[in-house]
Amino acid sequence: MSAIQNQERLLQVILAPQITEKATHIADKNQQIAFKVRTDASKPEIKAAVELVFKVEVQGVTVVNVKGKTKRAGRTVGHRKDWKKAYVSLKPGQEINFAAGE
């Protein structure tokens, strides 16, 4: 894979920051940021993508596969998609501020 294709892939790995009460608590307590990522993304890819996009140094990545909930409307039973969440630990002194428009 060429460098340009690899960089395009890294830009597609991170889908969105996960901003919830739990994610905010973890960010304050453990200096970790939660991201929704592609289901086929690996830890090294996630690390490289965060470093590329946000220009910070990453200490480690923890990944969680989240199972989609079963939902029903009357007799019809449906299922939400499974997705992957990544908790990214930043090196001391590093920070990502989502409030300031980057």
PDB file of C-alpha atoms in Angstrom:
ATOM      1  CA  MET A   1       0.000   0.000   0.000  1.00  0.00           C
ATOM      2  CA  SER A   2       1.417   3.389  -0.924  1.00  0.00           C
ATOM      3  CA  ALA A   3       1.872   6.230   1.568  1.00  0.00           C
ATOM      4  CA  ILE A   4      -1.002   8.256   0.071  1.00  0.00           C
ATOM      5  CA  GLN A   5      -3.443   5.333   0.222  1.00  0.00           C
ATOM      6  CA  ASN A   6      -2.306   4.577   3.783  1.00  0.00           C
ATOM      7  CA  GLN A   7      -2.898   8.187   4.876  1.00  0.00           C
ATOM      8  CA  GLU A   8      -6.380   8.163   3.296  1.00  0.00           C
ATOM      9  CA  ARG A   9      -7.153   4.943   5.195  1.00  0.00           C
ATOM     10  CA  LEU A  10      -6.011   6.517   8.490  1.00  0.00           C
ATOM     11  CA  LEU A  11      -8.289   9.508   7.911  1.00  0.00           C
ATOM     12  CA  GLN A  12     -11.246   7.100   7.590  1.00  0.00           C
ATOM     13  CA  VAL A  13     -10.473   5.066  10.742  1.00  0.00           C
ATOM     14  CA  ILE A  14     -11.902   7.536  13.291  1.00  0.00           C
ATOM     15  CA  LEU A  15     -15.644   8.012  12.783  1.00  0.00           C
ATOM     16  CA  ALA A  16     -16.530  10.313  15.706  1.00  0.00           C
ATOM     17  CA  PRO A  17     -15.586  11.213  19.263  1.00  0.00           C
ATOM     18  CA  GLN A  18     -17.768   9.436  21.814  1.00  0.00           C
ATOM     19  CA  ILE A  19     -19.040  12.273  24.024  1.00  0.00           C
ATOM     20  CA  THR A  20     -21.177  10.762  26.767  1.00  0.00           C
ATOM     21  CA  GLU A  21     -21.328  11.086  30.542  1.00  0.00           C
ATOM     22  CA  LYS A  22     -19.255   7.914  30.942  1.00  0.00           C
ATOM     23  CA  ALA A  23     -16.682   9.021  28.344  1.00  0.00           C
ATOM     24  CA  THR A  24     -16.360  12.430  30.021  1.00  0.00           C
ATOM     25  CA  HIS A  25     -15.841  10.774  33.421  1.00  0.00           C
ATOM     26  CA  ILE A  26     -13.149   8.478  31.987  1.00  0.00           C
ATOM     27  CA  ALA A  27     -11.474  11.439  30.254  1.00  0.00           C
ATOM     28  CA  ASP A  28     -11.248  13.310  33.567  1.00  0.00           C
ATOM     29  CA  LYS A  29     -10.204  10.319  35.677  1.00  0.00           C
ATOM     30  CA  ASN A  30      -7.826   8.398  33.360  1.00  0.00           C
ATOM     31  CA  GLN A  31      -6.820  11.019  30.747  1.00  0.00           C
ATOM     32  CA  GLN A  32      -8.395   8.901  27.998  1.00  0.00           C
ATOM     33  CA  ILE A  33     -10.559   9.954  25.063  1.00  0.00           C
ATOM     34  CA  ALA A  34     -13.226   7.680  23.581  1.00  0.00           C
ATOM     35  CA  PHE A  35     -13.717   7.431  19.813  1.00  0.00           C
ATOM     36  CA  LYS A  36     -16.143   5.518  17.630  1.00  0.00           C
ATOM     37  CA  VAL A  37     -13.934   3.745  15.056  1.00  0.00           C
ATOM     38  CA  ARG A  38     -14.343   1.417  12.085  1.00  0.00           C
ATOM     39  CA  THR A  39     -15.008  -2.196  13.029  1.00  0.00           C
ATOM     40  CA  ASP A  40     -12.012  -3.395  10.980  1.00  0.00           C
ATOM     41  CA  ALA A  41      -9.538  -0.904  12.535  1.00  0.00           C
ATOM     42  CA  SER A  42      -6.552  -2.231  14.486  1.00  0.00           C
ATOM     43  CA  LYS A  43      -4.871  -0.671  17.532  1.00  0.00           C
ATOM     44  CA  PRO A  44      -1.788   0.538  15.569  1.00  0.00           C
ATOM     45  CA  GLU A  45      -4.075   2.076  12.919  1.00  0.00           C
ATOM     46  CA  ILE A  46      -6.136   3.872  15.569  1.00  0.00           C
ATOM     47  CA  LYS A  47      -2.970   5.189  17.246  1.00  0.00           C
ATOM     48  CA  ALA A  48      -1.559   6.450  13.934  1.00  0.00           C
ATOM     49  CA  ALA A  49      -4.899   8.022  12.953  1.00  0.00           C
ATOM     50  CA  VAL A  50      -5.268   9.953  16.241  1.00  0.00           C
ATOM     51  CA  GLU A  51      -1.657  11.172  16.018  1.00  0.00           C
ATOM     52  CA  LEU A  52      -2.187  12.240  12.395  1.00  0.00           C
ATOM     53  CA  VAL A  53      -5.537  13.998  12.832  1.00  0.00           C
ATOM     54  CA  PHE A  54      -5.086  15.671  16.237  1.00  0.00           C
ATOM     55  CA  LYS A  55      -1.264  16.156  16.241  1.00  0.00           C
ATOM     56  CA  VAL A  56      -0.818  14.596  19.714  1.00  0.00           C
ATOM     57  CA  GLU A  57       1.288  11.745  21.110  1.00  0.00           C
ATOM     58  CA  VAL A  58      -0.617   8.577  22.022  1.00  0.00           C
ATOM     59  CA  GLN A  59       0.522   6.384  24.913  1.00  0.00           C
ATOM     60  CA  GLY A  60      -1.848   3.462  24.371  1.00  0.00           C
ATOM     61  CA  VAL A  61      -5.115   2.272  22.835  1.00  0.00           C
ATOM     62  CA  THR A  62      -7.777   0.019  24.361  1.00  0.00           C
ATOM     63  CA  VAL A  63     -10.510  -1.330  22.096  1.00  0.00           C
ATOM     64  CA  VAL A  64     -14.062  -2.450  22.942  1.00  0.00           C
ATOM     65  CA  ASN A  65     -16.412  -4.240  20.544  1.00  0.00           C
ATOM     66  CA  VAL A  66     -19.936  -2.980  21.318  1.00  0.00           C
ATOM     67  CA  LYS A  67     -22.806  -5.295  20.415  1.00  0.00           C
ATOM     68  CA  GLY A  68     -25.784  -3.662  18.706  1.00  0.00           C
ATOM     69  CA  LYS A  69     -29.023  -3.570  20.692  1.00  0.00           C
ATOM     70  CA  THR A  70     -32.078  -5.582  19.712  1.00  0.00           C
ATOM     71  CA  LYS A  71     -34.968  -3.240  19.002  1.00  0.00           C
ATOM     72  CA  ARG A  72     -38.579  -3.973  18.205  1.00  0.00           C
ATOM     73  CA  ALA A  73     -41.517  -2.074  16.749  1.00  0.00           C
ATOM     74  CA  GLY A  74     -44.662  -4.107  17.357  1.00  0.00           C
ATOM     75  CA  ARG A  75     -44.076  -7.606  16.029  1.00  0.00           C
ATOM     76  CA  THR A  76     -41.035  -6.655  13.961  1.00  0.00           C
ATOM     77  CA  VAL A  77     -37.708  -7.344  15.637  1.00  0.00           C
ATOM     78  CA  GLY A  78     -34.656  -5.478  14.388  1.00  0.00           C
ATOM     79  CA  HIS A  79     -31.014  -5.258  15.374  1.00  0.00           C
ATOM     80  CA  ARG A  80     -28.697  -2.253  15.467  1.00  0.00           C
ATOM     81  CA  LYS A  81     -25.214  -2.611  13.980  1.00  0.00           C
ATOM     82  CA  ASP A  82     -22.298  -3.782  16.108  1.00  0.00           C
ATOM     83  CA  TRP A  83     -19.594  -1.132  16.420  1.00  0.00           C
ATOM     84  CA  LYS A  84     -16.141  -0.576  17.877  1.00  0.00           C
ATOM     85  CA  LYS A  85     -15.075   1.934  20.518  1.00  0.00           C
ATOM     86  CA  ALA A  86     -11.468   2.930  21.197  1.00  0.00           C
ATOM     87  CA  TYR A  87     -10.187   4.469  24.433  1.00  0.00           C
ATOM     88  CA  VAL A  88      -7.034   6.421  23.567  1.00  0.00           C
ATOM     89  CA  SER A  89      -4.562   7.297  26.355  1.00  0.00           C
ATOM     90  CA  LEU A  90      -2.502  10.394  25.658  1.00  0.00           C
ATOM     91  CA  LYS A  91       1.027  10.971  26.919  1.00  0.00           C
ATOM     92  CA  PRO A  92       1.306  13.377  29.893  1.00  0.00           C
ATOM     93  CA  GLY A  93       0.960  17.014  28.855  1.00  0.00           C
ATOM     94  CA  GLN A  94      -1.032  16.147  25.700  1.00  0.00           C
ATOM     95  CA  GLU A  95      -4.695  17.091  25.298  1.00  0.00           C
ATOM     96  CA  ILE A  96      -7.444  17.182  22.688  1.00  0.00           C
ATOM     97  CA  ASN A  97     -10.033  19.942  23.045  1.00  0.00           C
ATOM     98  CA  PHE A  98     -13.206  19.285  21.053  1.00  0.00           C
ATOM     99  CA  ALA A  99     -14.839  22.552  22.202  1.00  0.00           C
ATOM    100  CA  ALA A 100     -12.274  24.675  20.339  1.00  0.00           C
ATOM    101  CA  GLY A 101     -13.075  24.182  16.651  1.00  0.00           C
ATOM    102  CA  GLU A 102     -10.057  22.437  15.141  1.00  0.00           C
TER     103      GLU A 102
END
